[in-house]
Amino acid sequence: MIINGKQIAQNLKEQMREQVAALSAQYGRKPCLNVIIVGENPASLSYVKSKIKASEYCGFDGELIQLPETTTQDELLRIIRESNEKDNVDGILVQLPLPKHINEQYVINAIAPEKDVDGFHPTNVAKLWLNQQTIVPCTPLGIITLLEHSGTPLEGRHAVVVGRSNIVGKPMAKLLLDKNCSVTIAHSRTANLASICRDADILIVAVGRPQMITADMVKPGATVIDVGINRTSDGKLVGDVDFESVAPIAGAITPVPGGVGPMTITMLMQNTIEIFIQRNNK
Ligand code: NDP
């Protein structure tokens, strides 16, 4: 089975659009998401455009704040603080990566935790690990939603997450733990990666390297979630999994494109709505 992330994301966005219309009538204003981008990295520009398009589709207000590559860290922090203070702004997102002269952690720390739609602020990360209500990072949240929509049982299963970044691997492992999976986190120093992967009922790969996972590394019938986004030399978008060889033996698999990517953006919309509701009920 190919897990159609694009379709699931579209269905969810349609529901959110209706929810936003009702919420706007109830509270007298629309949810508002501000997206900030520094520089002109083509991949980042394309992600930002998709986020704005989804936010318009869902009926949000919002602003795309496009800043030149030469923007200083102080200037960016000042703009974030302005958005923090605006009562009508619910969510703030700064597109990563940032130019090298800007410290990403300072930027993440500057976003008000209650407006941090990405769930990257240390306060939100800590709350996630302490099982307190918080804003959950969009990619792992999108993957859990995909697994649930595809009917993949989670409780008691062995999940292997390849990759341990703060934005994908680690929160992914935590969410799977919360669903009562037994979780193994693998990384670049993992010995015997192939045998660990072969033991996975659910294999989630977030490395950023094409052909990282081949058919000999997958247990027949496993659910395989490919988070990776890579460009081949001829410009084709591919994941970390060798889809051609793995799809015939996997029980379920996400394609790239059309798997995890659309869900990440949809969860961003969901987080914005949740923040909007919370801020209106304070
Ligand atoms: P990072 O570069 O931060 O992390 C990559 C991880 O892969 C690291 O933990 C690294 O291990 C591990 N790794 C590297 N080489 C190997 C190896 N040979 N064997 C096992 N593990 C290895 O990347 P991100 O987590 O930010 O992103 C991962 C991929 O997911 C990228 O392609 C990115 O573009 C994509 N992505 C996709 C999203 C979507 O919506 N579809 C959203 C976010 C990311 P170590 O820690 O030891 O260095």
mmCIF file of C-alpha atoms and ligand atoms in Angstrom:
data_model
loop_
_atom_site.group_PDB
_atom_site.id
_atom_site.type_symbol
_atom_site.label_atom_id
_atom_site.label_comp_id
_atom_site.label_asym_id
_atom_site.label_seq_id
_atom_site.Cartn_x
_atom_site.Cartn_y
_atom_site.Cartn_z
ATOM 1 C CA MET A 1 0.000 0.000 0.000
ATOM 2 C CA ILE A 2 1.265 3.449 -0.888
ATOM 3 C CA ILE A 3 0.303 5.956 1.818
ATOM 4 C CA ASN A 4 -1.075 8.938 -0.066
ATOM 5 C CA GLY A 5 0.066 11.832 2.127
ATOM 6 C CA LYS A 6 -1.043 14.360 -0.436
ATOM 7 C CA GLN A 7 -4.640 13.125 -0.352
ATOM 8 C CA ILE A 8 -4.785 12.790 3.439
ATOM 9 C CA ALA A 9 -3.339 16.306 3.770
ATOM 10 C CA GLN A 10 -5.912 17.670 1.312
ATOM 11 C CA ASN A 11 -8.808 16.061 3.217
ATOM 12 C CA LEU A 12 -7.543 17.512 6.491
ATOM 13 C CA LYS A 13 -7.133 20.983 4.973
ATOM 14 C CA GLU A 14 -10.709 20.891 3.717
ATOM 15 C CA GLN A 15 -11.918 20.110 7.247
ATOM 16 C CA MET A 16 -9.733 22.898 8.641
ATOM 17 C CA ARG A 17 -11.126 25.375 6.136
ATOM 18 C CA GLU A 18 -14.625 24.710 7.476
ATOM 19 C CA GLN A 19 -13.379 24.848 11.062
ATOM 20 C CA VAL A 20 -11.657 28.201 10.392
ATOM 21 C CA ALA A 21 -14.838 29.674 8.873
ATOM 22 C CA ALA A 22 -16.755 28.696 12.029
ATOM 23 C CA LEU A 23 -13.990 29.950 14.359
ATOM 24 C CA SER A 24 -13.754 33.272 12.513
ATOM 25 C CA ALA A 25 -17.495 33.797 12.946
ATOM 26 C CA GLN A 26 -17.267 32.841 16.624
ATOM 27 C CA TYR A 27 -14.280 35.027 17.530
ATOM 28 C CA GLY A 28 -14.654 37.864 15.019
ATOM 29 C CA ARG A 29 -11.241 37.388 13.419
ATOM 30 C CA LYS A 30 -9.285 34.775 11.479
ATOM 31 C CA PRO A 31 -6.247 32.825 12.703
ATOM 32 C CA CYS A 32 -3.118 34.709 11.613
ATOM 33 C CA LEU A 33 0.225 33.134 10.665
ATOM 34 C CA ASN A 34 3.317 35.255 9.987
ATOM 35 C CA VAL A 35 6.035 33.570 7.935
ATOM 36 C CA ILE A 36 9.503 35.124 7.908
ATOM 37 C CA ILE A 37 12.187 34.242 5.368
ATOM 38 C CA VAL A 38 15.708 35.661 5.145
ATOM 39 C CA GLY A 39 17.498 35.427 1.795
ATOM 40 C CA GLU A 40 16.586 33.666 -1.427
ATOM 41 C CA ASN A 41 17.473 29.999 -0.993
ATOM 42 C CA PRO A 42 15.314 28.403 -3.737
ATOM 43 C CA ALA A 43 14.242 25.391 -1.632
ATOM 44 C CA SER A 44 13.292 27.654 1.302
ATOM 45 C CA LEU A 45 11.370 30.015 -1.000
ATOM 46 C CA SER A 46 9.440 27.078 -2.404
ATOM 47 C CA TYR A 47 8.579 25.752 1.107
ATOM 48 C CA VAL A 48 7.484 29.219 2.208
ATOM 49 C CA LYS A 49 5.244 29.616 -0.835
ATOM 50 C CA SER A 50 3.585 26.250 -0.100
ATOM 51 C CA LYS A 51 3.014 27.297 3.512
ATOM 52 C CA ILE A 52 1.434 30.603 2.475
ATOM 53 C CA LYS A 53 -0.712 28.845 -0.134
ATOM 54 C CA ALA A 54 -1.988 26.364 2.468
ATOM 55 C CA SER A 55 -2.628 29.142 4.954
ATOM 56 C CA GLU A 56 -4.665 31.085 2.371
ATOM 57 C CA TYR A 57 -6.557 27.904 1.464
ATOM 58 C CA CYS A 58 -7.494 27.370 5.121
ATOM 59 C CA GLY A 59 -8.733 30.951 5.340
ATOM 60 C CA PHE A 60 -6.031 32.414 7.595
ATOM 61 C CA ASP A 61 -4.817 35.975 7.728
ATOM 62 C CA GLY A 62 -1.095 36.447 7.668
ATOM 63 C CA GLU A 63 1.934 38.084 6.278
ATOM 64 C CA LEU A 64 4.934 36.804 4.341
ATOM 65 C CA ILE A 65 7.870 38.844 5.621
ATOM 66 C CA GLN A 66 10.667 38.533 3.041
ATOM 67 C CA LEU A 67 13.984 39.925 4.238
ATOM 68 C CA PRO A 68 17.221 40.331 2.281
ATOM 69 C CA GLU A 69 20.186 37.975 2.819
ATOM 70 C CA THR A 70 22.062 40.883 4.419
ATOM 71 C CA THR A 71 19.533 41.276 7.264
ATOM 72 C CA THR A 72 21.401 41.384 10.568
ATOM 73 C CA GLN A 73 20.582 39.125 13.487
ATOM 74 C CA ASP A 74 19.490 42.143 15.560
ATOM 75 C CA GLU A 75 17.142 43.294 12.808
ATOM 76 C CA LEU A 76 15.575 39.825 12.532
ATOM 77 C CA LEU A 77 15.174 39.564 16.318
ATOM 78 C CA ARG A 78 13.503 42.987 16.351
ATOM 79 C CA ILE A 79 10.994 41.872 13.680
ATOM 80 C CA ILE A 80 10.228 38.673 15.626
ATOM 81 C CA ARG A 81 9.637 40.673 18.824
ATOM 82 C CA GLU A 82 7.240 42.964 16.935
ATOM 83 C CA SER A 83 5.220 39.908 15.818
ATOM 84 C CA ASN A 84 5.358 38.530 19.384
ATOM 85 C CA GLU A 85 3.723 41.713 20.642
ATOM 86 C CA LYS A 86 0.992 41.980 17.982
ATOM 87 C CA ASP A 87 -2.222 40.734 19.513
ATOM 88 C CA ASN A 88 -3.710 39.650 16.177
ATOM 89 C CA VAL A 89 -0.721 37.420 15.251
ATOM 90 C CA ASP A 90 -1.224 33.833 16.420
ATOM 91 C CA GLY A 91 1.630 31.898 14.839
ATOM 92 C CA ILE A 92 5.180 32.925 13.933
ATOM 93 C CA LEU A 93 7.447 30.827 11.745
ATOM 94 C CA VAL A 94 11.004 31.621 10.689
ATOM 95 C CA GLN A 95 12.056 29.476 7.732
ATOM 96 C CA LEU A 96 15.265 27.512 8.376
ATOM 97 C CA PRO A 97 18.102 27.340 7.502
ATOM 98 C CA LEU A 98 19.142 30.942 8.087
ATOM 99 C CA PRO A 99 22.182 32.672 6.571
ATOM 100 C CA LYS A 100 25.407 31.739 8.404
ATOM 101 C CA HIS A 101 25.799 35.122 10.132
ATOM 102 C CA ILE A 102 22.550 34.544 12.074
ATOM 103 C CA ASN A 103 22.494 32.215 15.080
ATOM 104 C CA GLU A 104 19.465 29.926 14.587
ATOM 105 C CA GLN A 105 19.134 29.086 18.267
ATOM 106 C CA TYR A 106 18.889 32.799 19.211
ATOM 107 C CA VAL A 107 16.145 33.155 16.616
ATOM 108 C CA ILE A 108 14.219 30.096 17.823
ATOM 109 C CA ASN A 109 14.542 31.326 21.419
ATOM 110 C CA ALA A 110 13.214 34.772 20.445
ATOM 111 C CA ILE A 111 9.833 33.506 19.210
ATOM 112 C CA ALA A 112 7.209 33.679 21.966
ATOM 113 C CA PRO A 113 6.664 30.007 23.013
ATOM 114 C CA GLU A 114 2.875 30.412 22.780
ATOM 115 C CA LYS A 115 3.211 31.541 19.112
ATOM 116 C CA ASP A 116 5.870 28.994 18.118
ATOM 117 C CA VAL A 117 3.915 27.032 15.447
ATOM 118 C CA ASP A 118 6.956 24.885 14.637
ATOM 119 C CA GLY A 119 7.305 23.700 18.240
ATOM 120 C CA PHE A 120 11.075 24.350 18.226
ATOM 121 C CA HIS A 121 11.300 26.704 21.240
ATOM 122 C CA PRO A 122 13.144 25.063 24.204
ATOM 123 C CA THR A 123 10.079 25.584 26.414
ATOM 124 C CA ASN A 124 7.901 23.658 23.971
ATOM 125 C CA VAL A 125 10.539 20.939 23.498
ATOM 126 C CA ALA A 126 10.795 20.503 27.287
ATOM 127 C CA LYS A 127 7.010 20.325 27.633
ATOM 128 C CA LEU A 128 6.867 17.623 24.946
ATOM 129 C CA TRP A 129 9.354 15.455 26.847
ATOM 130 C CA LEU A 130 7.556 16.129 30.155
ATOM 131 C CA ASN A 131 4.176 15.084 28.685
ATOM 132 C CA GLN A 132 2.723 18.569 29.182
ATOM 133 C CA GLN A 133 0.368 20.172 26.690
ATOM 134 C CA THR A 134 2.473 21.887 24.029
ATOM 135 C CA ILE A 135 2.957 22.622 20.341
ATOM 136 C CA VAL A 136 4.272 19.484 18.659
ATOM 137 C CA PRO A 137 6.792 19.783 15.765
ATOM 138 C CA CYS A 138 4.961 19.471 12.448
ATOM 139 C CA THR A 139 6.888 16.704 10.664
ATOM 140 C CA PRO A 140 6.687 14.100 13.475
ATOM 141 C CA LEU A 141 3.070 15.080 14.149
ATOM 142 C CA GLY A 142 2.289 14.663 10.441
ATOM 143 C CA ILE A 143 3.894 11.209 10.442
ATOM 144 C CA ILE A 144 1.856 10.032 13.457
ATOM 145 C CA THR A 145 -1.265 11.301 11.677
ATOM 146 C CA LEU A 146 -0.272 9.420 8.502
ATOM 147 C CA LEU A 147 0.347 6.212 10.455
ATOM 148 C CA GLU A 148 -3.056 6.520 12.128
ATOM 149 C CA HIS A 149 -4.826 7.244 8.840
ATOM 150 C CA SER A 150 -3.165 4.251 7.196
ATOM 151 C CA GLY A 151 -4.370 1.981 10.002
ATOM 152 C CA THR A 152 -0.836 1.015 11.092
ATOM 153 C CA PRO A 153 -1.016 -0.463 14.588
ATOM 154 C CA LEU A 154 1.500 1.221 16.906
ATOM 155 C CA GLU A 155 1.133 -0.173 20.411
ATOM 156 C CA GLY A 156 3.748 -2.799 21.235
ATOM 157 C CA ARG A 157 5.426 -2.559 17.807
ATOM 158 C CA HIS A 158 9.114 -1.939 17.243
ATOM 159 C CA ALA A 159 9.728 1.420 15.571
ATOM 160 C CA VAL A 160 13.173 2.365 14.267
ATOM 161 C CA VAL A 161 13.873 6.051 13.626
ATOM 162 C CA VAL A 162 16.980 6.677 11.527
ATOM 163 C CA GLY A 163 18.154 10.227 12.313
ATOM 164 C CA ARG A 164 18.322 12.094 15.632
ATOM 165 C CA SER A 165 17.863 15.762 14.728
ATOM 166 C CA ASN A 166 15.974 18.084 17.065
ATOM 167 C CA ILE A 167 13.311 18.796 14.452
ATOM 168 C CA VAL A 168 12.585 15.273 13.165
ATOM 169 C CA GLY A 169 14.346 12.270 14.734
ATOM 170 C CA LYS A 170 14.145 13.035 18.456
ATOM 171 C CA PRO A 171 10.543 14.338 18.610
ATOM 172 C CA MET A 172 9.514 11.485 16.281
ATOM 173 C CA ALA A 173 10.912 8.937 18.728
ATOM 174 C CA LYS A 174 9.092 10.646 21.611
ATOM 175 C CA LEU A 175 5.719 10.625 19.822
ATOM 176 C CA LEU A 176 6.134 6.919 18.973
ATOM 177 C CA LEU A 177 7.001 6.216 22.614
ATOM 178 C CA ASP A 178 3.792 8.021 23.605
ATOM 179 C CA LYS A 179 1.912 5.614 21.318
ATOM 180 C CA ASN A 180 3.498 2.708 23.226
ATOM 181 C CA CYS A 181 5.922 1.649 20.509
ATOM 182 C CA SER A 182 9.313 0.293 21.530
ATOM 183 C CA VAL A 183 11.684 2.727 19.854
ATOM 184 C CA THR A 184 15.253 2.459 18.571
ATOM 185 C CA ILE A 185 16.967 5.659 17.407
ATOM 186 C CA ALA A 186 19.740 5.094 14.843
ATOM 187 C CA HIS A 187 22.292 7.642 13.603
ATOM 188 C CA SER A 188 25.558 7.996 11.712
ATOM 189 C CA ARG A 189 27.547 6.077 14.355
ATOM 190 C CA THR A 190 25.082 3.184 14.607
ATOM 191 C CA ALA A 191 26.724 -0.189 14.069
ATOM 192 C CA ASN A 192 24.760 -2.807 12.116
ATOM 193 C CA LEU A 193 22.200 -0.334 10.803
ATOM 194 C CA ALA A 194 20.858 -2.875 8.307
ATOM 195 C CA SER A 195 20.065 -5.491 10.957
ATOM 196 C CA ILE A 196 18.440 -2.893 13.244
ATOM 197 C CA CYS A 197 16.284 -1.646 10.363
ATOM 198 C CA ARG A 198 15.340 -5.218 9.421
ATOM 199 C CA ASP A 199 13.892 -5.662 12.902
ATOM 200 C CA ALA A 200 11.542 -2.667 12.519
ATOM 201 C CA ASP A 201 7.778 -3.041 12.210
ATOM 202 C CA ILE A 202 7.763 0.699 11.505
ATOM 203 C CA LEU A 203 10.835 2.217 9.855
ATOM 204 C CA ILE A 204 11.103 6.011 9.730
ATOM 205 C CA VAL A 205 14.056 7.443 7.836
ATOM 206 C CA ALA A 206 15.156 11.076 8.215
ATOM 207 C CA VAL A 207 18.748 11.307 7.022
ATOM 208 C CA GLY A 208 18.915 13.324 3.798
ATOM 209 C CA ARG A 209 20.737 10.802 1.651
ATOM 210 C CA PRO A 210 19.262 9.079 -1.425
ATOM 211 C CA GLN A 211 19.239 5.249 -1.492
ATOM 212 C CA MET A 212 20.007 5.148 2.238
ATOM 213 C CA ILE A 213 17.514 2.310 2.741
ATOM 214 C CA THR A 214 17.449 -0.588 0.302
ATOM 215 C CA ALA A 215 15.175 -3.647 0.175
ATOM 216 C CA ASP A 216 17.646 -5.865 2.087
ATOM 217 C CA MET A 217 17.242 -3.509 5.119
ATOM 218 C CA VAL A 218 13.455 -3.834 5.368
ATOM 219 C CA LYS A 219 11.370 -6.500 7.105
ATOM 220 C CA PRO A 220 8.682 -7.830 4.748
ATOM 221 C CA GLY A 221 5.363 -6.189 5.635
ATOM 222 C CA ALA A 222 6.932 -3.266 7.558
ATOM 223 C CA THR A 223 5.549 0.253 7.310
ATOM 224 C CA VAL A 224 8.214 2.527 5.805
ATOM 225 C CA ILE A 225 8.040 6.300 6.215
ATOM 226 C CA ASP A 226 10.476 8.270 4.058
ATOM 227 C CA VAL A 227 11.120 11.757 5.452
ATOM 228 C CA GLY A 228 14.169 12.571 3.321
ATOM 229 C CA ILE A 229 14.129 15.235 0.655
ATOM 230 C CA ASN A 230 16.993 15.071 -1.833
ATOM 231 C CA ARG A 231 17.576 16.426 -5.348
ATOM 232 C CA THR A 232 19.284 14.161 -7.849
ATOM 233 C CA SER A 233 21.786 15.641 -10.338
ATOM 234 C CA ASP A 234 19.002 15.824 -12.952
ATOM 235 C CA GLY A 235 16.782 17.811 -10.542
ATOM 236 C CA LYS A 236 14.436 14.984 -9.518
ATOM 237 C CA LEU A 237 13.058 15.004 -5.969
ATOM 238 C CA VAL A 238 13.769 11.722 -4.135
ATOM 239 C CA GLY A 239 13.638 10.482 -0.557
ATOM 240 C CA ASP A 240 16.072 8.420 1.514
ATOM 241 C CA VAL A 241 14.447 5.099 0.607
ATOM 242 C CA ASP A 242 15.001 3.197 -2.635
ATOM 243 C CA PHE A 243 11.285 3.241 -3.417
ATOM 244 C CA GLU A 244 11.498 0.869 -6.417
ATOM 245 C CA SER A 245 13.048 -2.002 -4.471
ATOM 246 C CA VAL A 246 11.391 -1.380 -1.079
ATOM 247 C CA ALA A 247 7.748 -0.785 -2.166
ATOM 248 C CA PRO A 248 7.144 -4.417 -3.269
ATOM 249 C CA ILE A 249 8.122 -5.839 0.135
ATOM 250 C CA ALA A 250 6.845 -3.096 2.484
ATOM 251 C CA GLY A 251 3.357 -3.449 3.956
ATOM 252 C CA ALA A 252 2.909 0.317 3.471
ATOM 253 C CA ILE A 253 5.227 3.063 2.255
ATOM 254 C CA THR A 254 5.184 6.826 1.742
ATOM 255 C CA PRO A 255 6.310 8.213 -1.628
ATOM 256 C CA VAL A 256 8.550 11.243 -2.163
ATOM 257 C CA PRO A 257 7.107 13.616 -3.188
ATOM 258 C CA GLY A 258 3.536 13.256 -1.934
ATOM 259 C CA GLY A 259 4.112 11.556 1.428
ATOM 260 C CA VAL A 260 5.425 13.313 4.522
ATOM 261 C CA GLY A 261 5.986 16.758 2.934
ATOM 262 C CA PRO A 262 2.298 17.734 2.466
ATOM 263 C CA MET A 263 1.517 16.483 5.970
ATOM 264 C CA THR A 264 4.181 18.723 7.513
ATOM 265 C CA ILE A 265 2.538 21.784 5.992
ATOM 266 C CA THR A 266 -0.927 20.621 7.028
ATOM 267 C CA MET A 267 0.196 20.155 10.636
ATOM 268 C CA LEU A 268 1.501 23.715 10.548
ATOM 269 C CA MET A 269 -2.045 24.802 9.772
ATOM 270 C CA GLN A 270 -3.395 22.579 12.557
ATOM 271 C CA ASN A 271 -0.930 24.050 15.061
ATOM 272 C CA THR A 272 -1.917 27.594 14.046
ATOM 273 C CA ILE A 273 -5.594 26.798 14.630
ATOM 274 C CA GLU A 274 -4.836 25.274 18.025
ATOM 275 C CA ILE A 275 -2.806 28.314 19.058
ATOM 276 C CA PHE A 276 -5.638 30.587 17.867
ATOM 277 C CA ILE A 277 -8.190 28.684 19.968
ATOM 278 C CA GLN A 278 -5.937 28.714 23.032
ATOM 279 C CA ARG A 279 -5.181 32.436 22.727
ATOM 280 C CA ASN A 280 -8.889 33.224 22.382
ATOM 281 C CA ASN A 281 -9.787 31.172 25.432
ATOM 282 C CA LYS A 282 -7.136 32.636 27.764
HETATM 283 P P1 NDP B 1 19.880 16.456 9.926
HETATM 284 O O1 NDP B 1 20.982 16.620 8.946
HETATM 285 O O2 NDP B 1 19.741 17.414 11.043
HETATM 286 O O3 NDP B 1 19.962 14.991 10.570
HETATM 287 C C1 NDP B 1 20.300 13.873 9.791
HETATM 288 C C2 NDP B 1 20.426 12.677 10.686
HETATM 289 O O4 NDP B 1 20.818 11.578 9.871
HETATM 290 C C3 NDP B 1 21.493 12.820 11.779
HETATM 291 O O5 NDP B 1 20.973 12.423 13.025
HETATM 292 C C4 NDP B 1 22.622 11.901 11.314
HETATM 293 O O6 NDP B 1 23.308 11.266 12.363
HETATM 294 C C5 NDP B 1 21.853 10.859 10.538
HETATM 295 N N1 NDP B 1 22.711 10.189 9.567
HETATM 296 C C6 NDP B 1 23.559 10.734 8.684
HETATM 297 N N2 NDP B 1 24.206 9.795 7.983
HETATM 298 C C7 NDP B 1 23.771 8.607 8.463
HETATM 299 C C8 NDP B 1 24.079 7.264 8.167
HETATM 300 N N3 NDP B 1 24.974 6.938 7.242
HETATM 301 N N4 NDP B 1 23.438 6.305 8.858
HETATM 302 C C9 NDP B 1 22.532 6.597 9.804
HETATM 303 N N5 NDP B 1 22.194 7.871 10.133
HETATM 304 C C10 NDP B 1 22.811 8.855 9.469
HETATM 305 O O7 NDP B 1 18.559 16.379 9.048
HETATM 306 P P2 NDP B 1 17.006 16.626 9.405
HETATM 307 O O8 NDP B 1 16.569 15.723 10.485
HETATM 308 O O9 NDP B 1 16.739 18.060 9.536
HETATM 309 O O10 NDP B 1 16.352 16.159 8.026
HETATM 310 C C11 NDP B 1 16.535 14.847 7.533
HETATM 311 C C12 NDP B 1 15.939 14.752 6.134
HETATM 312 O O11 NDP B 1 14.554 14.999 6.216
HETATM 313 C C13 NDP B 1 16.475 15.801 5.140
HETATM 314 O O12 NDP B 1 16.492 15.221 3.852
HETATM 315 C C14 NDP B 1 15.437 16.904 5.188
HETATM 316 O O13 NDP B 1 15.398 17.649 3.996
HETATM 317 C C15 NDP B 1 14.190 16.089 5.367
HETATM 318 N N6 NDP B 1 13.080 16.794 5.996
HETATM 319 C C16 NDP B 1 11.872 16.627 5.429
HETATM 320 C C17 NDP B 1 10.770 17.232 5.961
HETATM 321 C C18 NDP B 1 9.452 16.998 5.317
HETATM 322 O O14 NDP B 1 8.505 17.684 5.625
HETATM 323 N N7 NDP B 1 9.327 16.006 4.428
HETATM 324 C C19 NDP B 1 10.860 18.112 7.131
HETATM 325 C C20 NDP B 1 12.187 18.155 7.714
HETATM 326 C C21 NDP B 1 13.257 17.517 7.142
HETATM 327 P P3 NDP B 1 24.256 12.053 13.419
HETATM 328 O O15 NDP B 1 23.295 12.675 14.402
HETATM 329 O O16 NDP B 1 25.093 10.986 14.000
HETATM 330 O O17 NDP B 1 25.018 13.066 12.613
#
